[in-house]
mmCIF file of C-alpha atoms in Angstrom:
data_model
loop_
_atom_site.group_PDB
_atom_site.id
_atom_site.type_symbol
_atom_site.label_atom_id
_atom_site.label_comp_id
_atom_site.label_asym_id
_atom_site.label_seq_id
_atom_site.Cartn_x
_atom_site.Cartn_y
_atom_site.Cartn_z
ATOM 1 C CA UNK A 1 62.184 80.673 136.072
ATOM 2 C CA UNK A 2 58.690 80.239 136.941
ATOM 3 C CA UNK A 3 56.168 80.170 134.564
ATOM 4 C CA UNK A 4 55.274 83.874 134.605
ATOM 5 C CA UNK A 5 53.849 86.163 131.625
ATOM 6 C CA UNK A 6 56.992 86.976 130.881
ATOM 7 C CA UNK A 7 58.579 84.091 130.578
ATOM 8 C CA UNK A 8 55.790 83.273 128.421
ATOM 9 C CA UNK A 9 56.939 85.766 126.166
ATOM 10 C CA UNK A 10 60.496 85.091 125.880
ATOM 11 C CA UNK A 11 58.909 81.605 124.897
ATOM 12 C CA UNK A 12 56.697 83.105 122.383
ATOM 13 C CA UNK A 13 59.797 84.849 121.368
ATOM 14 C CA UNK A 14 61.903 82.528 120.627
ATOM 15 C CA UNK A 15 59.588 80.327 119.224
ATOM 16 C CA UNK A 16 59.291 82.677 116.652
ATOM 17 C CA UNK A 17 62.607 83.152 115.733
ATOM 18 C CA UNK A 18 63.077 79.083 115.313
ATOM 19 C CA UNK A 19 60.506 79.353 112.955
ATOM 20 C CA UNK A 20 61.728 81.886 111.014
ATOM 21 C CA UNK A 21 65.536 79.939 110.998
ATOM 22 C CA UNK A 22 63.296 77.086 109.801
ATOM 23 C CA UNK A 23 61.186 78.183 107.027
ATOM 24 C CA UNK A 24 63.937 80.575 105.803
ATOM 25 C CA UNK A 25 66.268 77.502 105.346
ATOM 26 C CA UNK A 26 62.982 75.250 104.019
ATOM 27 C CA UNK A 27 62.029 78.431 101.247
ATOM 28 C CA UNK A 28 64.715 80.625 100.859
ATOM 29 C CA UNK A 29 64.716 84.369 102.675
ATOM 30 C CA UNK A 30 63.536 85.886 98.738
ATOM 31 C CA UNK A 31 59.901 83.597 99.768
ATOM 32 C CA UNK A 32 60.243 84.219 103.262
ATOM 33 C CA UNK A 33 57.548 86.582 105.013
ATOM 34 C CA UNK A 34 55.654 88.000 108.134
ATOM 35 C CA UNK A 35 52.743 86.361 107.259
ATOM 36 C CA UNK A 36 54.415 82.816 106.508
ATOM 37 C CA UNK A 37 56.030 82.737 110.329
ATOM 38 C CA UNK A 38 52.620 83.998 111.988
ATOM 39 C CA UNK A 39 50.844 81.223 110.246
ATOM 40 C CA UNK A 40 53.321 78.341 111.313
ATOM 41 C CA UNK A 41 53.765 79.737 115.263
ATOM 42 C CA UNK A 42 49.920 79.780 115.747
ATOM 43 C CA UNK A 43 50.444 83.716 115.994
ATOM 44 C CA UNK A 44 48.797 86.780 114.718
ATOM 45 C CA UNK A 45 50.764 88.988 112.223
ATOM 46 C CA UNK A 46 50.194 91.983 114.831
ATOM 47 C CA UNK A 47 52.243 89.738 117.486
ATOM 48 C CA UNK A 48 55.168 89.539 115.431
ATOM 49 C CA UNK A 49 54.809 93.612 113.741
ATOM 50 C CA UNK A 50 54.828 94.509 117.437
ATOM 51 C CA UNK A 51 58.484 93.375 118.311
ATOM 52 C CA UNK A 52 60.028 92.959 114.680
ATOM 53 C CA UNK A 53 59.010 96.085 112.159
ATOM 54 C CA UNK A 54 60.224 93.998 109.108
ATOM 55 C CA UNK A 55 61.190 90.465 107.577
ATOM 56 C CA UNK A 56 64.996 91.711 107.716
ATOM 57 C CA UNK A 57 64.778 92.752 111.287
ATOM 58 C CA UNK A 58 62.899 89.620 112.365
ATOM 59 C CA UNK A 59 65.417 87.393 110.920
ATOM 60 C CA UNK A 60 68.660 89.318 112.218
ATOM 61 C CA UNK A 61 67.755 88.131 115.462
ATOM 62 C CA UNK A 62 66.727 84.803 114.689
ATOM 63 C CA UNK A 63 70.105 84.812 113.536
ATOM 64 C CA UNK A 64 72.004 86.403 116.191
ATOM 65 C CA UNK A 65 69.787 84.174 118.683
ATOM 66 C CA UNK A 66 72.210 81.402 117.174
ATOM 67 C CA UNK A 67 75.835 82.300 117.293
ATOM 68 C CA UNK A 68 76.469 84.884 120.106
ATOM 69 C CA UNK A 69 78.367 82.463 122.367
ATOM 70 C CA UNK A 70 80.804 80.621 119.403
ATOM 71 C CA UNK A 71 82.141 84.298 118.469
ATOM 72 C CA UNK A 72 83.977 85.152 121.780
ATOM 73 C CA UNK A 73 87.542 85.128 121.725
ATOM 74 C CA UNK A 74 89.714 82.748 123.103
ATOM 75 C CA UNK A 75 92.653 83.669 125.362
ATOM 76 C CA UNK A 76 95.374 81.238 125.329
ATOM 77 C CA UNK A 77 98.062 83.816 125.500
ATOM 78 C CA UNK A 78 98.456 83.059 121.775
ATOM 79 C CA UNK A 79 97.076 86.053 119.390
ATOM 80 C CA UNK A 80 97.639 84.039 116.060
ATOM 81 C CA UNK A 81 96.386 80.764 117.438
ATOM 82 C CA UNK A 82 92.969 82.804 119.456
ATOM 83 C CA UNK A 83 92.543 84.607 115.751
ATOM 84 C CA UNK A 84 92.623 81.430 114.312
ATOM 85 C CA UNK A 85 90.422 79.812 116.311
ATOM 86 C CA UNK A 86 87.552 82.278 116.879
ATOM 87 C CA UNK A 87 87.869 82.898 112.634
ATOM 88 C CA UNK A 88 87.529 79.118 112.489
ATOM 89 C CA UNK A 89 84.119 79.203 114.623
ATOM 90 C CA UNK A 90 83.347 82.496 112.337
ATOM 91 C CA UNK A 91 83.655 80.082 109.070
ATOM 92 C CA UNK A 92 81.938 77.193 110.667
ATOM 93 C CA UNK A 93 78.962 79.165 110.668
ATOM 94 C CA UNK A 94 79.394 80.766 107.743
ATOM 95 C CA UNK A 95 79.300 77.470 105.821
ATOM 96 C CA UNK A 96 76.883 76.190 107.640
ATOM 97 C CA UNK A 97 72.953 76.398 107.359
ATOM 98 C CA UNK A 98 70.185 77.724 108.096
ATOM 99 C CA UNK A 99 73.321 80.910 108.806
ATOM 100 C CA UNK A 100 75.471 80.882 106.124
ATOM 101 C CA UNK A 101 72.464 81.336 103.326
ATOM 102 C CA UNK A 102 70.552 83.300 105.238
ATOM 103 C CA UNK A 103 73.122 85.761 106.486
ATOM 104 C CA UNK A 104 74.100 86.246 102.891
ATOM 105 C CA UNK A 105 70.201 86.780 101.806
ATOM 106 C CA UNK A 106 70.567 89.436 104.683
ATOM 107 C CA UNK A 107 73.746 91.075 103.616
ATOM 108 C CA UNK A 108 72.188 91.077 100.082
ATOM 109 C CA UNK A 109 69.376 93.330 101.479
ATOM 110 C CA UNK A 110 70.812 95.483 103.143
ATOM 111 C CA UNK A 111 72.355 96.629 99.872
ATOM 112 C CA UNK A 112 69.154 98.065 98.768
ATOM 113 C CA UNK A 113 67.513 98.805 102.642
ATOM 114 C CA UNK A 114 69.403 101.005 105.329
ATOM 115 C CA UNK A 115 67.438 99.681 108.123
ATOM 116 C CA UNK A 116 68.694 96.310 107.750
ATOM 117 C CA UNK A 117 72.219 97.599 106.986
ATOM 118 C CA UNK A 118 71.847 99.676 109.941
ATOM 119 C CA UNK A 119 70.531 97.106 112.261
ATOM 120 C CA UNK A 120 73.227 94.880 111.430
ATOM 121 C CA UNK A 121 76.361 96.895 112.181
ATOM 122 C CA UNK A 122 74.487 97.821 115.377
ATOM 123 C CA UNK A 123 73.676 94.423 116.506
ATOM 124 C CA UNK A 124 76.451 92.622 114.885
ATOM 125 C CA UNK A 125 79.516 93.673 113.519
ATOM 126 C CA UNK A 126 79.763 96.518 115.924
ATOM 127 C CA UNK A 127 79.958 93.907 119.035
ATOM 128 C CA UNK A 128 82.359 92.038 116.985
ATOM 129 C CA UNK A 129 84.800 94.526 116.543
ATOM 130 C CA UNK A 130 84.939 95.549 119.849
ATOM 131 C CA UNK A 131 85.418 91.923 120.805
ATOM 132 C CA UNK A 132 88.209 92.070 118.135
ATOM 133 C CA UNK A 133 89.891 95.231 118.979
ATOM 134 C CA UNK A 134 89.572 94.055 122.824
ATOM 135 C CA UNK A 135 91.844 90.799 122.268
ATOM 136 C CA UNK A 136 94.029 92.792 119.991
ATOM 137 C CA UNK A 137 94.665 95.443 122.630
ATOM 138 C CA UNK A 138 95.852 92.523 125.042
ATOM 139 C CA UNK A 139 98.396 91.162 122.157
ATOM 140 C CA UNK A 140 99.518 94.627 121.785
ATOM 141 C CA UNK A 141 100.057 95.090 125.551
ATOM 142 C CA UNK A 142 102.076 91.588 125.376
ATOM 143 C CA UNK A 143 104.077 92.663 122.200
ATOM 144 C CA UNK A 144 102.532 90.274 120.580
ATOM 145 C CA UNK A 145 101.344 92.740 117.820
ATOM 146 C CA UNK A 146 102.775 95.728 115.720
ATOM 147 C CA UNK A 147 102.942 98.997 118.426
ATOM 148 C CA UNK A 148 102.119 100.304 115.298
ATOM 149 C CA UNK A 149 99.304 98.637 114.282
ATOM 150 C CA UNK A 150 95.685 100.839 113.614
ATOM 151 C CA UNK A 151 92.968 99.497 115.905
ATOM 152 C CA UNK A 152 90.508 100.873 113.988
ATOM 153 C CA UNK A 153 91.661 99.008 110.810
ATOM 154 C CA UNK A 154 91.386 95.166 113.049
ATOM 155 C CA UNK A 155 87.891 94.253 112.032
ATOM 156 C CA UNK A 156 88.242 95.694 108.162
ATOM 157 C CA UNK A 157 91.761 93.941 107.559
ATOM 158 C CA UNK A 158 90.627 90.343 109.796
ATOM 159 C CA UNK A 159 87.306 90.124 108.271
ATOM 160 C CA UNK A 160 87.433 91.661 104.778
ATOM 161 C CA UNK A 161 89.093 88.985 102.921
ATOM 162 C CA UNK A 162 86.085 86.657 104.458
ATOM 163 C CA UNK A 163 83.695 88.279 103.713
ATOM 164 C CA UNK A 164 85.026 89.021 99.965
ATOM 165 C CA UNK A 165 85.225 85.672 99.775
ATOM 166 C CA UNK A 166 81.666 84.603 101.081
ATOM 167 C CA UNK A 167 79.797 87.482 98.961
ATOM 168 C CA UNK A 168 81.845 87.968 96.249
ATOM 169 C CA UNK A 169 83.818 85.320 94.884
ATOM 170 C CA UNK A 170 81.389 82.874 96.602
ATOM 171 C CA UNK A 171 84.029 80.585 97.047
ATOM 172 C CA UNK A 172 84.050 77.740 99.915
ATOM 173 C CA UNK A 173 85.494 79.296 103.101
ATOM 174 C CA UNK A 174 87.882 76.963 104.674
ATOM 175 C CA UNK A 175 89.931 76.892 107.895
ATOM 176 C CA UNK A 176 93.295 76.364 105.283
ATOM 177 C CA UNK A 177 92.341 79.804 103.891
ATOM 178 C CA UNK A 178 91.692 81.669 107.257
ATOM 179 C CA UNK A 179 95.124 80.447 108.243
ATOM 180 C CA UNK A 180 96.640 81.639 105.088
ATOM 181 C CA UNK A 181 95.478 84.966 105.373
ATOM 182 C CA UNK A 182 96.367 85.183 108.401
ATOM 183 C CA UNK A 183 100.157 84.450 107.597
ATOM 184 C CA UNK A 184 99.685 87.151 105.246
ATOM 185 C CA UNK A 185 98.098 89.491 107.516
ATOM 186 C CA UNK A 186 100.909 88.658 110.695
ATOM 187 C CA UNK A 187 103.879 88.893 107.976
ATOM 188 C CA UNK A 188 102.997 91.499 105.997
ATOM 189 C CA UNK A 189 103.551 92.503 102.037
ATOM 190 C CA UNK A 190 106.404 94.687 102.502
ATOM 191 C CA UNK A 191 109.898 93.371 101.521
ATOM 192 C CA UNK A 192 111.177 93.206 105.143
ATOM 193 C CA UNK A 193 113.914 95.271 106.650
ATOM 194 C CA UNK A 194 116.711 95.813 104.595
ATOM 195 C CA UNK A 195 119.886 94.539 105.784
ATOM 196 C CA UNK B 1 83.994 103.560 60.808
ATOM 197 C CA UNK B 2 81.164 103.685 58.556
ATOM 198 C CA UNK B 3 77.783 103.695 59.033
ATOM 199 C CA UNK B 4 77.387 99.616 58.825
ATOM 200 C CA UNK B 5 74.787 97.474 60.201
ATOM 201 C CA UNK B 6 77.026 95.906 62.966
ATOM 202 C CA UNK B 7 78.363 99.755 64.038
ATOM 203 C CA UNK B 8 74.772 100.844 64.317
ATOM 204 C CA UNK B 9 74.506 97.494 66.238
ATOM 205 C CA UNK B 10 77.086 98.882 68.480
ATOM 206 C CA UNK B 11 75.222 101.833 68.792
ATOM 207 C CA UNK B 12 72.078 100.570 69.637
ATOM 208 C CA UNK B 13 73.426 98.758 72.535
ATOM 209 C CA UNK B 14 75.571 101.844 73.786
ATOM 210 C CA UNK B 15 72.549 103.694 73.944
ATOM 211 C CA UNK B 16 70.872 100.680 76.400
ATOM 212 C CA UNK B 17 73.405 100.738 78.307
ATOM 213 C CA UNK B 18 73.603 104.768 79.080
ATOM 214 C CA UNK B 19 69.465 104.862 79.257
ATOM 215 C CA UNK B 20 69.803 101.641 81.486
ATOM 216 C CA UNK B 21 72.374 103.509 84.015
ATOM 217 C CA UNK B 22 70.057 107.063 83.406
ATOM 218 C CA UNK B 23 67.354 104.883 84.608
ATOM 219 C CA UNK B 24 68.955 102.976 87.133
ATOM 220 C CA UNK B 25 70.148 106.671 88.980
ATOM 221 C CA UNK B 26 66.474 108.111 88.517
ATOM 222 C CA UNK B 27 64.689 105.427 90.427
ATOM 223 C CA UNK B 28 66.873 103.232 91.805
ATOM 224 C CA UNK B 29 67.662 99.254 91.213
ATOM 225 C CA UNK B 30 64.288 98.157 92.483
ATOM 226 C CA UNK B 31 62.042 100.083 90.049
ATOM 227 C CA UNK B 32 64.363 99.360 87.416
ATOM 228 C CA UNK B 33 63.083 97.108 84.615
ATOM 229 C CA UNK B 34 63.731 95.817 81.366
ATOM 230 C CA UNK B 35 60.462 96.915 79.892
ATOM 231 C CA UNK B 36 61.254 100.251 81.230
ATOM 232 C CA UNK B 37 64.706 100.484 79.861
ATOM 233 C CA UNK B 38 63.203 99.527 76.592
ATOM 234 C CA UNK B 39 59.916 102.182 76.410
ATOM 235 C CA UNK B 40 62.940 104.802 76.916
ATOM 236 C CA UNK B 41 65.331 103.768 74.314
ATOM 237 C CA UNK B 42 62.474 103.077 72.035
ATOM 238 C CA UNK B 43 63.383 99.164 71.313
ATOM 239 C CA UNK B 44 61.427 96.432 72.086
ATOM 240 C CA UNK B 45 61.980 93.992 74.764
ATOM 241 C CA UNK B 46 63.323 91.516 72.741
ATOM 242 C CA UNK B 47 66.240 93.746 71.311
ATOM 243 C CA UNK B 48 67.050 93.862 74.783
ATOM 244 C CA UNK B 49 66.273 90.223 76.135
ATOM 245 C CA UNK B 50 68.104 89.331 72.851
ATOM 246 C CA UNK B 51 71.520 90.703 74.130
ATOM 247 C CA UNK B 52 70.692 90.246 78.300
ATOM 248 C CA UNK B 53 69.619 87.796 79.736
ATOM 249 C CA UNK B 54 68.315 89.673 82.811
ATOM 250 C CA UNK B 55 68.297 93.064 84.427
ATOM 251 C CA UNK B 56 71.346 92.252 86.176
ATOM 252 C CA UNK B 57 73.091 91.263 83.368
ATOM 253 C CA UNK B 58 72.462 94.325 81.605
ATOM 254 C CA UNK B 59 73.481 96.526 84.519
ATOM 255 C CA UNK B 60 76.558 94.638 84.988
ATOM 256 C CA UNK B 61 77.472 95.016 81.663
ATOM 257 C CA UNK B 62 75.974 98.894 81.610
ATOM 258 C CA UNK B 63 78.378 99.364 84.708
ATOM 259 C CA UNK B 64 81.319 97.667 82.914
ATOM 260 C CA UNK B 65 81.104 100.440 80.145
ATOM 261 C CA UNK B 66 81.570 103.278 82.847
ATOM 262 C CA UNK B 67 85.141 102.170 84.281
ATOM 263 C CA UNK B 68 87.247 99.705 82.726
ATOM 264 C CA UNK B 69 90.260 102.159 81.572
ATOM 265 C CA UNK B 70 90.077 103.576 84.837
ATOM 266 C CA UNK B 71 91.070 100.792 86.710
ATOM 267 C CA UNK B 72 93.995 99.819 85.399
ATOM 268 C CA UNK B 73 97.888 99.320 87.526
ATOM 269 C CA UNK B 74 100.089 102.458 86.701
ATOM 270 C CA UNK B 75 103.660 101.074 86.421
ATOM 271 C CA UNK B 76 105.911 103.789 87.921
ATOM 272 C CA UNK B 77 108.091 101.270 89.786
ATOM 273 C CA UNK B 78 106.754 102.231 93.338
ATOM 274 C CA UNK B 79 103.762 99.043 94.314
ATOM 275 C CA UNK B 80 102.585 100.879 96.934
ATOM 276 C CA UNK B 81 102.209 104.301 95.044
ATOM 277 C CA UNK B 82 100.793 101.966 92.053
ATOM 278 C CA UNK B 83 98.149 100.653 94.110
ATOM 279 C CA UNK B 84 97.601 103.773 96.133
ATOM 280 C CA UNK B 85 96.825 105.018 92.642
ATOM 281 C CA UNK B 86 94.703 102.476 91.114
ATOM 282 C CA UNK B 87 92.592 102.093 94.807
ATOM 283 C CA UNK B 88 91.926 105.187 94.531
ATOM 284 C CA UNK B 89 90.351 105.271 91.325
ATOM 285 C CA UNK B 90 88.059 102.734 92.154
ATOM 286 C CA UNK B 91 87.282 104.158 95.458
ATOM 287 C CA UNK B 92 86.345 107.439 93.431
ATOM 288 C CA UNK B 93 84.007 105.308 90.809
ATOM 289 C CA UNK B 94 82.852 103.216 93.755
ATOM 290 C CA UNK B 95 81.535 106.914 95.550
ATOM 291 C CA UNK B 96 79.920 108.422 92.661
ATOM 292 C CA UNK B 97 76.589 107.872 91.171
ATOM 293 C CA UNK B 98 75.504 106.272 89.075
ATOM 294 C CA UNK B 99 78.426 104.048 89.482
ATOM 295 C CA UNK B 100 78.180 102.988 93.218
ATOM 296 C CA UNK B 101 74.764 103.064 94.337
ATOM 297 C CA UNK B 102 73.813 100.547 90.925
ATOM 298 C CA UNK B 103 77.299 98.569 92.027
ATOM 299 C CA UNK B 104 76.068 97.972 95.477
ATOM 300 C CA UNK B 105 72.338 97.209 94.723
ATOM 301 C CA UNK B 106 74.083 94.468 92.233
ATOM 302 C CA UNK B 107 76.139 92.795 95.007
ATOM 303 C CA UNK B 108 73.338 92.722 96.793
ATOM 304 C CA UNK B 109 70.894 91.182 94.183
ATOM 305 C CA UNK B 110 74.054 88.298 93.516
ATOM 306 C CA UNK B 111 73.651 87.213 96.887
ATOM 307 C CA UNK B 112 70.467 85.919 95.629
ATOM 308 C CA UNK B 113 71.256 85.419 92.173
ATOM 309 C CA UNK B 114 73.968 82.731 91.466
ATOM 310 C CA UNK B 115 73.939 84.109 87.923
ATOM 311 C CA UNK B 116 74.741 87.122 88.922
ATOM 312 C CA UNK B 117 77.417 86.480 90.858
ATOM 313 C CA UNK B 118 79.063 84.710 88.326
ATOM 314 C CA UNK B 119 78.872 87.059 85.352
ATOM 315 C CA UNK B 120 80.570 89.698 88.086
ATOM 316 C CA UNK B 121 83.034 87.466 88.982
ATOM 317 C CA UNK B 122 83.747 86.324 85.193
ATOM 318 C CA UNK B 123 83.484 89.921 83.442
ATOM 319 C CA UNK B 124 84.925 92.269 86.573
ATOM 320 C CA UNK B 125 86.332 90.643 89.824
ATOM 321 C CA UNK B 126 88.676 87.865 87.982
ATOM 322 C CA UNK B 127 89.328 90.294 85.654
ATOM 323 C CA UNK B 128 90.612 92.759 88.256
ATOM 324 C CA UNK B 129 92.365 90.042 90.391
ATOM 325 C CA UNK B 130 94.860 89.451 86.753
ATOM 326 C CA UNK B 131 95.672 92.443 86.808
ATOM 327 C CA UNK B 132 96.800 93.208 89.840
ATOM 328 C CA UNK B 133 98.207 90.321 90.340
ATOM 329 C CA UNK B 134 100.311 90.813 87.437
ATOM 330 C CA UNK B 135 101.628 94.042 88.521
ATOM 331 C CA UNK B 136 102.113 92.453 92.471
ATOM 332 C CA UNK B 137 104.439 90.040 90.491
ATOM 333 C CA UNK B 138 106.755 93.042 88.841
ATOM 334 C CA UNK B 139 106.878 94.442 92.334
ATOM 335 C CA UNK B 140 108.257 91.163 93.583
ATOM 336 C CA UNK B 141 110.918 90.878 91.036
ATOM 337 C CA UNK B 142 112.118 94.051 91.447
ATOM 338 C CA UNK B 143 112.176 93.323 95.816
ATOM 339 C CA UNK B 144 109.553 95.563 96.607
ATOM 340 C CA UNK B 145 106.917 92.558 98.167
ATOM 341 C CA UNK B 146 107.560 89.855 100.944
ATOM 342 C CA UNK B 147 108.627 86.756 98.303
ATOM 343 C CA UNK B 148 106.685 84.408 100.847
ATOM 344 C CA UNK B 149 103.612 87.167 100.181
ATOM 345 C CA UNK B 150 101.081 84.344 98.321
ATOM 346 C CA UNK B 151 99.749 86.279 95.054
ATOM 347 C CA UNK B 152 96.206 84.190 95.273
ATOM 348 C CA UNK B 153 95.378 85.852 98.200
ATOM 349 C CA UNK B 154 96.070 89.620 96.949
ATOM 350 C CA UNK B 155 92.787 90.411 95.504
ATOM 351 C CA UNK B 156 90.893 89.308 98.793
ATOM 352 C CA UNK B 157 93.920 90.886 101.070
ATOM 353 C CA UNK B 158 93.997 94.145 98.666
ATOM 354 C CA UNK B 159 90.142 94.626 98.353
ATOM 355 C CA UNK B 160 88.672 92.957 100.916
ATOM 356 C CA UNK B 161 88.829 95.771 103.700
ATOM 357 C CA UNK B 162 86.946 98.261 100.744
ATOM 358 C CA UNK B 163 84.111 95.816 100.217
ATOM 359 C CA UNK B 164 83.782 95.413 103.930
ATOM 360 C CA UNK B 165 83.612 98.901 104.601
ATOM 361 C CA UNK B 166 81.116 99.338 101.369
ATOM 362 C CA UNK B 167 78.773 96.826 101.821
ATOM 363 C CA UNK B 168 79.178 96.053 105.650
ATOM 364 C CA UNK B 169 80.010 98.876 107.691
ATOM 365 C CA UNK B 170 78.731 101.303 104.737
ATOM 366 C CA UNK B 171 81.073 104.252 105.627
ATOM 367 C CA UNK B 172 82.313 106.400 103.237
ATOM 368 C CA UNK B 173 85.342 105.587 101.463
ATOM 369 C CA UNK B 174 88.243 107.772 101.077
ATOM 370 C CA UNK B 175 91.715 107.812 100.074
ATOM 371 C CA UNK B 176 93.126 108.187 103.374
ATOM 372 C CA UNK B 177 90.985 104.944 104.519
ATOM 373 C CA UNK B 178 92.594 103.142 101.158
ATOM 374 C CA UNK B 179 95.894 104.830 102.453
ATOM 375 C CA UNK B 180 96.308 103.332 105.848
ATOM 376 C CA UNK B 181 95.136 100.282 104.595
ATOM 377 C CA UNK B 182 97.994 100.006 102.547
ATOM 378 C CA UNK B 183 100.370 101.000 105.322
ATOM 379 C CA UNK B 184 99.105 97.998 107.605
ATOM 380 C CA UNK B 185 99.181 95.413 104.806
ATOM 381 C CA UNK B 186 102.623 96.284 104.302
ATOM 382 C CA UNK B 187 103.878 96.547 107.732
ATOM 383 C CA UNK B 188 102.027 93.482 108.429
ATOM 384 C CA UNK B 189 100.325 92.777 111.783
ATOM 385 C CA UNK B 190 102.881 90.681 113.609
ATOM 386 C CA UNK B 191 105.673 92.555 116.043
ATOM 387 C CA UNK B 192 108.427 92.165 113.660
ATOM 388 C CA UNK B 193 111.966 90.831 114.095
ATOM 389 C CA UNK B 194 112.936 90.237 118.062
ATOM 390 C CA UNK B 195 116.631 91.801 118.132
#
């Protein structure tokens, strides 16, 4: 691309959102603000006001702007071994900063501000459970999956006991557990048929 | 019991706790304060700093008084109508104020408060996970759970799709959510036996 206004601005823009990755990681997302960014990109506060309208909004795409390609699903054929995988990438990232801490600073606000909470089903987790439910659907067509099986459920059950363990118990997320719960999750609690 | 130093003790710190969850529902987790807790219940400060270490150690604690009895396993000899039962319950505290609003604002303030995270996993989460782990066990001496079904990973399995959809997705919680829930854990995911 030529070096248009535009492109300028997607330049601008991004350089922006490295910063913010950056400084969050350097201070935490509690010191984190507007004014801190502007003053590191060479910017005016107004420049960054005019595209983000808040810290939380500002760095839910600097973190999106990060992982969109690793969260696509695989597909091998295998539903257990794409989960797997694409849960593995999921709890790379997780563990891994500037994301992890500053995806959990951004959960942790949006407990108290709807915006944010808002903003990041919308941008994220809605996107990911279509993904999910997309994959599923294929395993289901292949009989790969329960016929029974509740669609809308996919994302709650698949990411629930991740992200119980990343914001509740705090625990390390490891690929041992994702592949433990998903044993669980492919076998079920129940007793089995009786025979 | 008699009117003794330590019961008025006890007293004394009920009262905290209900003006702290009064005060909490009024204005919300943000504008909440220990000094403000304290001008209400006419102590000082230090009677309260004395006992808590923080405001989030006196909600947690304030929260704590609300719900214990409620959340424990009936025993009828049916798991799944045992933890329909008890998953209800807490979906019911987890939708009423002042319960759930103060709940959520807490999660949210242990993502950036280690502390806090580990007084709710020491005084409520582990607590939780002991018990219902205790009751999965009856269930799978008596045949009613998979005996491959791994008994660490029930509390994330079991409540992991309620936190998701109360701190995540933010959608109201019902019984019929907790009730198909249950269904697919105990179905399980996976096709079932090829004949």
């Amino acid at each position: 691309m030529t070096d248009t206004p535009h492109r300028r601005g997607a330049d601008r823009t991004e350089a922006i959102m490295r910063i913010t990755l950056e400084l969050g990681q350097e201070i935490g997302y509690a010191k984190l603000s507007i004014e801190a960014v502007a003053a590191r990109a060479g910017a005016s506060k107004q420049t960054i006001y005019r595209r983000w309208s808040s810290k939380g909004a500002l760095l839910l795409d600097s973190l999106l702007s990060l992982n969109e390609p690793d969260l696509d699903y695989p597909d091998t054929g295998d539903i257990v071994a794409d989960l797997r995988a694409q849960i593995h990438s999921a709890v790379d990232l997780l563990a891994r900063p500037p994301f992890g801490p500053l995806f959990k600073a951004l959960i942790g606000e949006a407990q108290h501000e709807p915006r944010i909470a808002a903003a990041l089903n919308e941008r994220f987790i809605a996107p990911q459970a279509d993904k999910t439910v997309a994959r599923l659907k294929t395993a289901r067509d292949q009989g790969q999956l329960s016929p029974a099986f509740d669609l809308d459920l996919a994302m709650a059950i698949l990411s629930g006991p991740l992200y119980f363990q990343f914001l509740i118990t705090q625990e390390q997320l490891t690929h041992e557990y994702v592949d433990r719960i998903l044993d669980a999750l492919f076998t079920g609690m129940g007793p089995g048929h009786v025979r």
